[in-house]
Coordinates of C-alpha atoms and ligand atoms in Angstrom, one line a residue:
X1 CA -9.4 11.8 -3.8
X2 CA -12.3 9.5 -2.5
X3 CA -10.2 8.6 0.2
X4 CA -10.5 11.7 2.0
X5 CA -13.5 12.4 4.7
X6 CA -15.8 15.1 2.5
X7 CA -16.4 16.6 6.0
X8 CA -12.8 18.3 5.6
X9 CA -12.6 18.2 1.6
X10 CA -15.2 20.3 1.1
X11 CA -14.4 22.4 3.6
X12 CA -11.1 23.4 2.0
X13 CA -10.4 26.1 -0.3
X14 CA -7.0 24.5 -1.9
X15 CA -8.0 21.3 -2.1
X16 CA -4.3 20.4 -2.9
X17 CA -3.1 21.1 0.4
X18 CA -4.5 17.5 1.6
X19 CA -1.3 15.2 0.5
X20 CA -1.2 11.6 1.5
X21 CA 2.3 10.2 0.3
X22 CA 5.4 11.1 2.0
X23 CA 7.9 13.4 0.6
X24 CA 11.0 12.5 -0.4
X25 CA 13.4 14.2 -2.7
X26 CA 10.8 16.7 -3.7
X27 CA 8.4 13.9 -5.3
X28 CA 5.6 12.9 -3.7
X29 CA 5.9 8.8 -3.0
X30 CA 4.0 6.6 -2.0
X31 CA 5.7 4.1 1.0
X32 CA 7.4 1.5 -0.3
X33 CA 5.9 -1.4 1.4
X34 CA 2.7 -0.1 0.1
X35 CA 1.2 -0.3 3.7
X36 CA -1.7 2.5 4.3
X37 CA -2.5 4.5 7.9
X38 CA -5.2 5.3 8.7
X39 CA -5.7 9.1 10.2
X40 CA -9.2 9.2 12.6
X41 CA -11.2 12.5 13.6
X42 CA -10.7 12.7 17.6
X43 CA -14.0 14.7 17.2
X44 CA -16.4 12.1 15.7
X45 CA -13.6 8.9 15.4
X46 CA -14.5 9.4 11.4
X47 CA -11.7 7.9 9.1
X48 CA -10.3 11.2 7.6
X49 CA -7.6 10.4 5.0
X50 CA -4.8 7.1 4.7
X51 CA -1.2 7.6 4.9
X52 CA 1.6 5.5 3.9
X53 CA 2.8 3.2 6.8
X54 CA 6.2 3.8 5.8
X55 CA 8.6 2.0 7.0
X56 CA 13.3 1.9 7.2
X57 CA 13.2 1.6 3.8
X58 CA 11.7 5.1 3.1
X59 CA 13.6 6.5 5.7
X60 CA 16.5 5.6 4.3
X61 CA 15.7 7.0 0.9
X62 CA 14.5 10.6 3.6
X63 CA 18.0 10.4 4.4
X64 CA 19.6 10.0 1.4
X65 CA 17.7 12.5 -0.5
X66 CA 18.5 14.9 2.6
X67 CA 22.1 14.0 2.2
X68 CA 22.0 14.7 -1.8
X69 CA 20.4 18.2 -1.2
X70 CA 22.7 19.3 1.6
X71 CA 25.4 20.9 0.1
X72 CA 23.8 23.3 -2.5
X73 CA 21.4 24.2 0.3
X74 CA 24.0 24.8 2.7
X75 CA 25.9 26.9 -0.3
X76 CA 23.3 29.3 -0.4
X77 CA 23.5 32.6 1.5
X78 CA 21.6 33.0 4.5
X79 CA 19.7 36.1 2.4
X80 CA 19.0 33.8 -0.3
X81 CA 18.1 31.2 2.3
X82 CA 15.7 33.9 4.0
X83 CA 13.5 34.5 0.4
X84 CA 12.9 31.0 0.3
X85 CA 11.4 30.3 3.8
X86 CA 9.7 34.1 4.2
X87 CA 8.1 32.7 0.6
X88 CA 7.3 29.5 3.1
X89 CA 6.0 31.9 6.4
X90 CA 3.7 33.9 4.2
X91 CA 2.0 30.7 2.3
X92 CA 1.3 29.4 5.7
X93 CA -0.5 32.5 6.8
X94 CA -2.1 32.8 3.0
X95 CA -3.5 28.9 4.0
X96 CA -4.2 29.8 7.5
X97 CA -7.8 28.5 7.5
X98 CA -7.6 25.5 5.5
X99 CA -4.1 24.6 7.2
X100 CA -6.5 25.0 10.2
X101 CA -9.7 23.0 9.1
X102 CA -6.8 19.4 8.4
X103 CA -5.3 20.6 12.0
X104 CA -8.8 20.5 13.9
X105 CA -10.4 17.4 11.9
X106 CA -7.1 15.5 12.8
X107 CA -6.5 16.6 16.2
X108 CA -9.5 18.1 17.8
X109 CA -8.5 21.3 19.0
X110 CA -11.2 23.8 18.7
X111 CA -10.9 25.5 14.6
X112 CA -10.0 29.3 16.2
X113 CA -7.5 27.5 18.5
X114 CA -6.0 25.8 15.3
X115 CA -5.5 28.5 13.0
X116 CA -4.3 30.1 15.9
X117 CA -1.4 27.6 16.0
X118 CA -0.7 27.9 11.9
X119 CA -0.1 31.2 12.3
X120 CA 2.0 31.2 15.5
X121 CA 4.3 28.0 14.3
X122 CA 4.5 30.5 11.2
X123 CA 6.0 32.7 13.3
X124 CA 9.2 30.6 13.8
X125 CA 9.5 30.2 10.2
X126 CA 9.8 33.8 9.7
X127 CA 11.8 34.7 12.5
X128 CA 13.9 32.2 12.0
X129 CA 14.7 33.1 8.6
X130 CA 15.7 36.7 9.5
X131 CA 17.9 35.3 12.3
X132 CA 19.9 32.9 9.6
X133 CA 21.5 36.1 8.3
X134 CA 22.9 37.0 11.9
X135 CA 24.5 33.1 12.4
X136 CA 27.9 35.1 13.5
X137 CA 31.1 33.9 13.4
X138 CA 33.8 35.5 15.7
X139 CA 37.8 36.7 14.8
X140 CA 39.7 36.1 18.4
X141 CA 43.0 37.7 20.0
X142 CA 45.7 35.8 18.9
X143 CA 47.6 34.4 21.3
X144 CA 51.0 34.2 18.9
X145 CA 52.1 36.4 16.5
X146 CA 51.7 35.3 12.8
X147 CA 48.4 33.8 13.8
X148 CA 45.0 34.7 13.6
X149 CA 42.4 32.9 15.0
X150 CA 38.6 32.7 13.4
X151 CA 35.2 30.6 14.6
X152 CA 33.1 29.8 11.5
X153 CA 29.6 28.7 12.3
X154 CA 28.2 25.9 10.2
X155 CA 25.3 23.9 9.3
X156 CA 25.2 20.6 11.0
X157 CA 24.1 18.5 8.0
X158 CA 20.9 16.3 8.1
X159 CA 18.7 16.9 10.8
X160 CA 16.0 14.1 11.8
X161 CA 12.7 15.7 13.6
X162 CA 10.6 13.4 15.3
X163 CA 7.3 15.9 16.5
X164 CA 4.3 15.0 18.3
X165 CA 0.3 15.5 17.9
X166 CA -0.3 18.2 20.2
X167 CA 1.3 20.4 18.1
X168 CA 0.8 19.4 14.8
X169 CA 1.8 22.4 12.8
X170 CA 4.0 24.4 15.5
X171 CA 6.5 21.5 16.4
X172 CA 7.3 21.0 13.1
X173 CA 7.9 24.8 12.1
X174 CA 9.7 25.3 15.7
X175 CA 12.5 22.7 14.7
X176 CA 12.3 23.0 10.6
X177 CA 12.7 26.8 10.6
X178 CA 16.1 27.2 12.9
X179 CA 17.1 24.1 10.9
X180 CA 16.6 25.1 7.4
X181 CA 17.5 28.7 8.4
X182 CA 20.7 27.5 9.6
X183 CA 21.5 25.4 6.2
X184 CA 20.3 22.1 7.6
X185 CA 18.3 20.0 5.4
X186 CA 15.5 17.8 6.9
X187 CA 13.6 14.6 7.3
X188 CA 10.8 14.1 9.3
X189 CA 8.3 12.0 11.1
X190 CA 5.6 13.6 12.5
X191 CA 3.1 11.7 15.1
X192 CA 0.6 9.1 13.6
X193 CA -2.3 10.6 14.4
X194 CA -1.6 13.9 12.9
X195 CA 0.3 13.3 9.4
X196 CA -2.1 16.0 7.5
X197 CA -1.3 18.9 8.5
X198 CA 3.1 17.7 8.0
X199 CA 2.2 17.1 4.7
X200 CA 0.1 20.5 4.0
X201 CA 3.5 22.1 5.2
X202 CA 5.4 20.1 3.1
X203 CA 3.0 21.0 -0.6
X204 CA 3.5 24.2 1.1
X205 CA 7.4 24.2 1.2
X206 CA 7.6 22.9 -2.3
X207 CA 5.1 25.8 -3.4
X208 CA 7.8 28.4 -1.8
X209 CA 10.6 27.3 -3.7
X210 CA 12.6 25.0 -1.3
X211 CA 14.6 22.9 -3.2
X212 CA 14.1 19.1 -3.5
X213 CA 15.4 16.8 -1.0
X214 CA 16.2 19.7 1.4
X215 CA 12.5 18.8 3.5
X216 CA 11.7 15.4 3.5
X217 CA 8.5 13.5 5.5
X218 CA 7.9 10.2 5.8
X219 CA 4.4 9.6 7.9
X220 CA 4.2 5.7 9.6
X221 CA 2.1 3.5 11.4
X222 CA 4.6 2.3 13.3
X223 CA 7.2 4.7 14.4
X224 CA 10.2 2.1 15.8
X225 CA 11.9 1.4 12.3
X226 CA 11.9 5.6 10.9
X227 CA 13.1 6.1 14.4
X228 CA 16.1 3.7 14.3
X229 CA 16.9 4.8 10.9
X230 CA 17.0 8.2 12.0
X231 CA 19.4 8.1 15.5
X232 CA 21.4 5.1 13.9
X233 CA 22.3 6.5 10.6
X234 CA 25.7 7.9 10.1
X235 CA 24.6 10.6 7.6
X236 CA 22.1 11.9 10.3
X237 CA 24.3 14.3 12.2
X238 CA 21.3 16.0 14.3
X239 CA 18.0 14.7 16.0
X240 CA 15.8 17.1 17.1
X241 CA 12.7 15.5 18.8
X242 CA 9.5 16.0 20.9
X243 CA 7.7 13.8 22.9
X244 CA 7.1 11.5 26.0
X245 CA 10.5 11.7 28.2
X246 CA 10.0 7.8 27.5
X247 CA 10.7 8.2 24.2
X248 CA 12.9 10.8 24.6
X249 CA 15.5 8.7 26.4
X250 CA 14.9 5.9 24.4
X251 CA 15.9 7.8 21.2
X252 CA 18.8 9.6 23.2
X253 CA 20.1 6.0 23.8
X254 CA 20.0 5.3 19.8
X255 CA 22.0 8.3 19.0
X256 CA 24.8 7.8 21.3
X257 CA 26.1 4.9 18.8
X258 CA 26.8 7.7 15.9
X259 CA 27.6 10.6 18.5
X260 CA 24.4 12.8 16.6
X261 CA 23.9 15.9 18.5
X262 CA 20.0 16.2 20.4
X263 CA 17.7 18.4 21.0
X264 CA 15.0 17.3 23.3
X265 CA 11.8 18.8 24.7
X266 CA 10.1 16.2 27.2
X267 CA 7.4 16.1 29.4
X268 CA 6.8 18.4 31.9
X269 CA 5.1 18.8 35.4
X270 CA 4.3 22.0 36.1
X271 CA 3.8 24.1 38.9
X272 CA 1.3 26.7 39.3
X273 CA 1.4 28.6 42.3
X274 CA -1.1 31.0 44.0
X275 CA 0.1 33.4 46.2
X276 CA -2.1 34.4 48.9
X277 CA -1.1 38.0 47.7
X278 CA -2.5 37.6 44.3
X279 CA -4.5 39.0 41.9
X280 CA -7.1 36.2 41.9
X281 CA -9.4 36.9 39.1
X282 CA -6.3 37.4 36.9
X283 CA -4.6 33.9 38.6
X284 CA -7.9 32.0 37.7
X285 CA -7.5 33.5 34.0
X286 CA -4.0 32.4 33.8
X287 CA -4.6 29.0 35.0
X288 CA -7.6 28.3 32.5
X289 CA -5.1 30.0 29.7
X290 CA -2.3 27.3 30.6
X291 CA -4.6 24.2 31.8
X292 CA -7.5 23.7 29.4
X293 CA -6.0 25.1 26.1
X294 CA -5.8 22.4 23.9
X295 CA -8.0 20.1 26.2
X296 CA -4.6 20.3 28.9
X297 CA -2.9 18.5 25.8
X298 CA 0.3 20.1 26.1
X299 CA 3.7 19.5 27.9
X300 CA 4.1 22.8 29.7
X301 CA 0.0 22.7 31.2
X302 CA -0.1 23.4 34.6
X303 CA -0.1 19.7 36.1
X304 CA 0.3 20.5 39.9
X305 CA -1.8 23.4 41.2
X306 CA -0.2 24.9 44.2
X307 CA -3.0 27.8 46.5
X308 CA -2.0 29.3 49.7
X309 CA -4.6 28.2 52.2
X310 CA -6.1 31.6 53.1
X311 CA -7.1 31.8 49.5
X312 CA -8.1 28.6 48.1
X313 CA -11.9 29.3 49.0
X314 CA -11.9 31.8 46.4
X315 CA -10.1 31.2 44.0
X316 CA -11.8 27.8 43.6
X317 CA -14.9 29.9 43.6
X318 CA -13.1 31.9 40.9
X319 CA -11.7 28.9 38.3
X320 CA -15.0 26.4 39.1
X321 CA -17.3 29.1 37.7
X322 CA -15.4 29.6 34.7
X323 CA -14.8 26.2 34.1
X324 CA -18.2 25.0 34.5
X325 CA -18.9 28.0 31.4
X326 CA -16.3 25.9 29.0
X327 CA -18.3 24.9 26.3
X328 CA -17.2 21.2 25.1
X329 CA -18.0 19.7 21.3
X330 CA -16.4 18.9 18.0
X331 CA -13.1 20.9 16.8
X332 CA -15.4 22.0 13.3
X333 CA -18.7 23.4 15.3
X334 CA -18.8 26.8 15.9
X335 CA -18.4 28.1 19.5
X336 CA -16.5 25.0 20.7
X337 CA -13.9 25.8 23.2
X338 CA -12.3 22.4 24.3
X339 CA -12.3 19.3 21.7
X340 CA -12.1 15.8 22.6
X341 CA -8.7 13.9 24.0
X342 CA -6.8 13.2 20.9
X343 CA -7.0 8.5 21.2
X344 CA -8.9 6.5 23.5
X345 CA -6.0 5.5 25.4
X346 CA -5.4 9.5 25.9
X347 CA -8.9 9.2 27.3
X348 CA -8.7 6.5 29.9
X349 CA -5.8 7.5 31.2
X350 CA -7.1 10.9 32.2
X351 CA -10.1 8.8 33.5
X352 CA -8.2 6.8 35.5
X353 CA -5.7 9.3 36.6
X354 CA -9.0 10.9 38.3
X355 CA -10.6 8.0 39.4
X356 CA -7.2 7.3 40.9
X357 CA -7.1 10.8 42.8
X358 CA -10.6 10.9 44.1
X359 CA -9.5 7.1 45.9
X360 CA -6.9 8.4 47.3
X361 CA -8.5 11.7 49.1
X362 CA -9.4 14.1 46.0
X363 CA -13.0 16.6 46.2
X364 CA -14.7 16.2 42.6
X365 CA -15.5 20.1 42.5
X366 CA -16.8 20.1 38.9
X367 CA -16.6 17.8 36.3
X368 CA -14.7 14.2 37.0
X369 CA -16.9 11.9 34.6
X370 CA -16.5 11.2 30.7
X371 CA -18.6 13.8 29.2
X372 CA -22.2 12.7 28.1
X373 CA -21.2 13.9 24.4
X374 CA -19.6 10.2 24.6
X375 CA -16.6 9.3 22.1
X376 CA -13.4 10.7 23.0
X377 CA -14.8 13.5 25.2
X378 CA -14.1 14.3 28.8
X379 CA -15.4 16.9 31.5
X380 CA -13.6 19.4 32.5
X381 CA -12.4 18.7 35.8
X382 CA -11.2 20.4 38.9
X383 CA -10.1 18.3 41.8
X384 CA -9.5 19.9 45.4
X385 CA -7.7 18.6 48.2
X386 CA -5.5 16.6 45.7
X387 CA -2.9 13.8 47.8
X388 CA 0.9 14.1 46.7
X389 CA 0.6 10.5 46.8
X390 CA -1.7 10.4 43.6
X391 CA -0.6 9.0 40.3
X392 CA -1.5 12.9 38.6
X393 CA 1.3 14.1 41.2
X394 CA 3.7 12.6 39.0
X395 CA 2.4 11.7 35.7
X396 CA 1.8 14.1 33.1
X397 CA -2.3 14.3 32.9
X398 CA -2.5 15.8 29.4
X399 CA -6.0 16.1 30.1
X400 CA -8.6 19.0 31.1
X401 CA -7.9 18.3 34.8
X402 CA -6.7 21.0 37.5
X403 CA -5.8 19.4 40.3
X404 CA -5.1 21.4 43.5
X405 CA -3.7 21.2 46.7
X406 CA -3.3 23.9 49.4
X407 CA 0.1 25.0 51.0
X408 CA 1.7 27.0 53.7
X409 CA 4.4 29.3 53.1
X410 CA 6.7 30.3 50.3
X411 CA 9.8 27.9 51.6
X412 CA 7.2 25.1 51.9
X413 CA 6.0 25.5 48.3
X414 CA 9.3 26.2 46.6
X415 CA 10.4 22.6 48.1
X416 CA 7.2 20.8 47.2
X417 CA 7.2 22.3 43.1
X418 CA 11.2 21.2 42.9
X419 CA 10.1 17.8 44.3
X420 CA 9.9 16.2 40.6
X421 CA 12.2 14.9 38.2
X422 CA 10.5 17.0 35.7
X423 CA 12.1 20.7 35.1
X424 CA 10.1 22.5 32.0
X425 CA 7.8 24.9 33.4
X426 CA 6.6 26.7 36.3
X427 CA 3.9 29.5 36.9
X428 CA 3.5 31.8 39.9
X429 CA 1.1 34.4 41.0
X430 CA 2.3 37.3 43.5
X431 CA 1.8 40.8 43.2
X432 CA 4.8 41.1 45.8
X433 CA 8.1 42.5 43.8
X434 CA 10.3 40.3 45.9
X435 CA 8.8 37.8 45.8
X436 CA 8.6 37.1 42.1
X437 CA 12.4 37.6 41.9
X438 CA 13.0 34.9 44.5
X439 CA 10.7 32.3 43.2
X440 CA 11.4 32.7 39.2
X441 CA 15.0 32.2 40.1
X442 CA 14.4 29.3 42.8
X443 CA 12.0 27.3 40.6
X444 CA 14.1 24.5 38.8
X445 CA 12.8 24.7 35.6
X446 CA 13.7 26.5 31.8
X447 CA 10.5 28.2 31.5
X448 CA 8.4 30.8 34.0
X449 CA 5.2 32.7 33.8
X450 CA 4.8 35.0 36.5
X451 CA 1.8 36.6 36.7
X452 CA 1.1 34.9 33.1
X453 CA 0.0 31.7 32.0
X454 CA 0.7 32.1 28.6
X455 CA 4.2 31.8 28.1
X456 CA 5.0 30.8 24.1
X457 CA 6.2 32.7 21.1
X458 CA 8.9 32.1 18.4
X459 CA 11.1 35.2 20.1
X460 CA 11.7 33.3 23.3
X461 CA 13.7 30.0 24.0
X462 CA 11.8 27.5 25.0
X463 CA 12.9 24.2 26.8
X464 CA 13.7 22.6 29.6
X465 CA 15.8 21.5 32.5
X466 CA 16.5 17.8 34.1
X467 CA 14.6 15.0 32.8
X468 CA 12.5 17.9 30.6
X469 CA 15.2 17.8 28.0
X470 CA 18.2 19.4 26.2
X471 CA 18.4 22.5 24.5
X472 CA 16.0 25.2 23.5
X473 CA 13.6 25.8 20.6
X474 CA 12.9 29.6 19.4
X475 CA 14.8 33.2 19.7
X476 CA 18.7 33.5 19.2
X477 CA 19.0 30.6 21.2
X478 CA 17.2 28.0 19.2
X479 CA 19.4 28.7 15.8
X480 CA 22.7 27.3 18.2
X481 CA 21.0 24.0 18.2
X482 CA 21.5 23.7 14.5
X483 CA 24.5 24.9 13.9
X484 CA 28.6 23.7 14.5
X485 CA 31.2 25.7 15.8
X486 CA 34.2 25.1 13.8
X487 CA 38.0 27.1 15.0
X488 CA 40.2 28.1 12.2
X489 CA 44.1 28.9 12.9
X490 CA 45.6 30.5 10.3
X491 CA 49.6 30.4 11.0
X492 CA 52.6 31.7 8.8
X493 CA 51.2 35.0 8.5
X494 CA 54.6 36.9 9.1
X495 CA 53.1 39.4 11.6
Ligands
LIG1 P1 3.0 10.9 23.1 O1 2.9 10.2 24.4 O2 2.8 12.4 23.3 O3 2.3 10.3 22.0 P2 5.5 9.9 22.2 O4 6.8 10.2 22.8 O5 5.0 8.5 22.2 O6 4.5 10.9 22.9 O7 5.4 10.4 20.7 C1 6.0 11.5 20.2 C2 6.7 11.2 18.9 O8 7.6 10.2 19.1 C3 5.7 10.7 17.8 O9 6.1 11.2 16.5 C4 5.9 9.2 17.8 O10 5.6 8.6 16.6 C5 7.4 9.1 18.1 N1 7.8 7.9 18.7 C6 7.2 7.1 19.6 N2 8.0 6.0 19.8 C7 9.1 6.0 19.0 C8 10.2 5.2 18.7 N3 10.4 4.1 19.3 N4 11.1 5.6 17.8 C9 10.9 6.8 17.1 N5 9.9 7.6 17.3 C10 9.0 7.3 18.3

């Protein structure tokens, strides 16, 4: 184990939970070409641990292994299926910490905000496997005597998962759990920079009892190859995957040749609007909730900040003071509250996304610089007085940026938040009962936090409309994903 960073080894309790081969077929194998990946601290740019750079080869064997294990899987009972991944939810929660320490060291986000996401990705796991048992069928009205008509819900067969580094932990458990719950078996690729904490689920799943072959992760340098494997493969029937709407419609493309089914959360733009009849201090809470949490890494952060004009003086009074209070530094160090951007090409793109805003019009009212900590750290930022005509308009900042411009009226806003090809989420604060009828159900989007800026748990659906993607993750609505609906006629039954 001299390959791994002692800043996280000895920080661990179960030391075995740091894997660096992929998994395949329950064995634990190293990639085939025998390339290695390297996996970097955001926090310090440390080399933490190498990966395989796996490449079609080992996805192939994912697949096939996947393919192998399908049918017992899919034999079991959903009850038997639920002992296997509740043994799964509450190893997670037993590993909470460590499963934490590999999640911050690879990705940055403060340790409490980590562990924080172990235990809510748990979350799906468990519900997940509780909602397996209630995958109903349905017995229909004949419409002919001597017939009787019955649905059968089914597994779909071998999922593919592609996740992202945001989430490291909670992506994967959001689209394993309905899966396996369902009867699915899995192969997955999680992001490059994030491979650890994949793996720790994997030592994790094998520790609970699920069966060989039926999870399967294949880590990469390059993602290209796993990725055609996965949407070109005829045993594939599913892909579930999360990520840039780039990539998204790139892998949608791939699939169409084999028909696979998708499920696809993309990027987002998100509204967040401030009524002039708000509660401000509770408005400015909400936003810093939904905009700096995970350094503004995720896809449903408020990226458009909408303030009615009598207002915006204080309530940018309101957010600048308690931004100014964030406290910035390495994922590991006590009292951090935002981390670093997770690459250095996250971090000029935020720093030119600014630099682009202020040029054309933008007020710096804190922040706007890299941060003096150096590395992969930036200030957080709130811009005023923000042109529609900027690049941050459009383009997701996944950055610690709020950028804000005033508006008028609730007919000129509603136009002006719709105006994007984006449709994931949208936030609103009104303390008017109308009001937040009319905009929740005028806002073109799958998800809305009114009055909240927190929107995510396992017992809603999550997802998104237009170019935000297909189907949703989470509650009764996120097990349909993975599951077919098959029609049975039975004739000749006299009566
Ligand atoms: P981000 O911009 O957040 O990194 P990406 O869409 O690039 O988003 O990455 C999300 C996931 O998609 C990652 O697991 C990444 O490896 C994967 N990915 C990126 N490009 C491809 C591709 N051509 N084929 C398959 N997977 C890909």
């Amino acid at each position: 184990m001299n390959d791994i960073a002692t800043a996280i080894w000895e920080r661990l309790t179960d030391k075995a939970l740091l894997k660096t081969r992929n998994l395949i077929g329950g064995q634990w194998r190293a990639a085939l070409g025998g390339g290695l990946h390297p996996v970097t601290n955001p926090s310090d740019g440390s080399v933490l641990a190498h990966v395989g750079a796996s490449g079609a080869d080992d996805a192939c064997a994912a697949v096939a292994a996947a393919h192998a294990a399908g049918p017992a899987w899919a034999a079991l009972t959903a009850k038997e299926r639920d002992a296997i991944l509740k043994a799964w939810h509450r190893l997670i929660v037993e590993h909470r910490n460590d499963l934490g320490v590999i999640l911050a060291a690879e990705q940055g986000k403060p340790l409490a905000e980590a562990v924080g996401e172990v235990v809510y990705g748990a979350g799906f796991v468990e519900w997940f496997a509780e909602e397996g048992k209630r995958a109903y069928g349905d017995v229909l009205p004949s419409h002919a005597r001597g017939k009787r008509l019955v649905v059968l819900k089914q597994p779909v067969g071998v999922t593919a998962l592609i996740t992202p580094w945001n989430f490291p932990s909670a992506m994967i458990t959001r689209k394993a759990g309905p899966a396996l719950a369902a009867g699915c078996t899995v192969v997955l690729k999680p992001a490059e920079d994030t491979p650890l904490s994949a793996l720790a689920l994997g030592e994790l799943a094998l520790r609970a009892g699920v069966p060989p072959g039926v999870l399967n992760i294949v880590t990469c340098a390059n993602p290209a190859p796993i990725g055609e494997v996965f949407t070109g493969h005829r045993l594939v029937r599913k892909l579930s995957f999360t990520g840039s709407t780039r990539v998204g419609k790139l892998l949608m493309a791939q699939c169409a040749g084999t028909v696979k089914k998708v499920s696809l959360e993309l990027g987002g733009n998100a509204a967040f609007i401030v009524f002039d009849d708000a509660d401000l201090d509770a408005a400015a809470a909400g936003l810093m909730a939904c905009k700096f949490r995970n350094t503004g890494q995720t896809c449903i952060s408020a990226n458009r900040i909408f303030v009615q004009q009598g207002v915006m003086p204080a309530f940018i009074e309101r957010l600048a003071a308690a931004v100014r209070r964030l406290v910035v530094g390495d994922a590991l160090e006590a009292g951090t509250q935002q981390g670093p951007l997770i690459n250095d090409a996250a971090l000029q793109k935020v720093s030119s996304l600014v630099r682009d805003a202020v040029e054309r019009g933008a007020n710096v009212v804190v922040g706007g610089e890299m941060h003096a900590r150096g590395g992969l750290y930036y200030q957080p930022t709130v811009l005023s007085g923000v042109s529609d005509q900027s690049r941050l308009w459009h383009e997701e900042i996944f950055g610690p940026v709020a950028a804000i411009r005033s508006f008028v009226d609730e007919e000129e806003v509603i136009v002006l938040a719709n105006d994007t090809p984006y449709g994931l989420a949208g936030y609103f604060y009104s303390r008017d009962v109308g009001r937040a009828w009319r905009v929740a159900e005028e806002l073109d989007v799958g998800i809305v936090g009114v009055n909240e800026g927190f929107v995510s748990t396992e017992l809603a659906p999550f997802g998104g409309v237009k170019e935000s993607g297909i189907g949703r993750e989470g509650s009764k609505y996120g097990l349909e994903d993975y599951m077919e609906t098959k029609y049975v006629c039975f004739g000749g039954l006299g009566r």
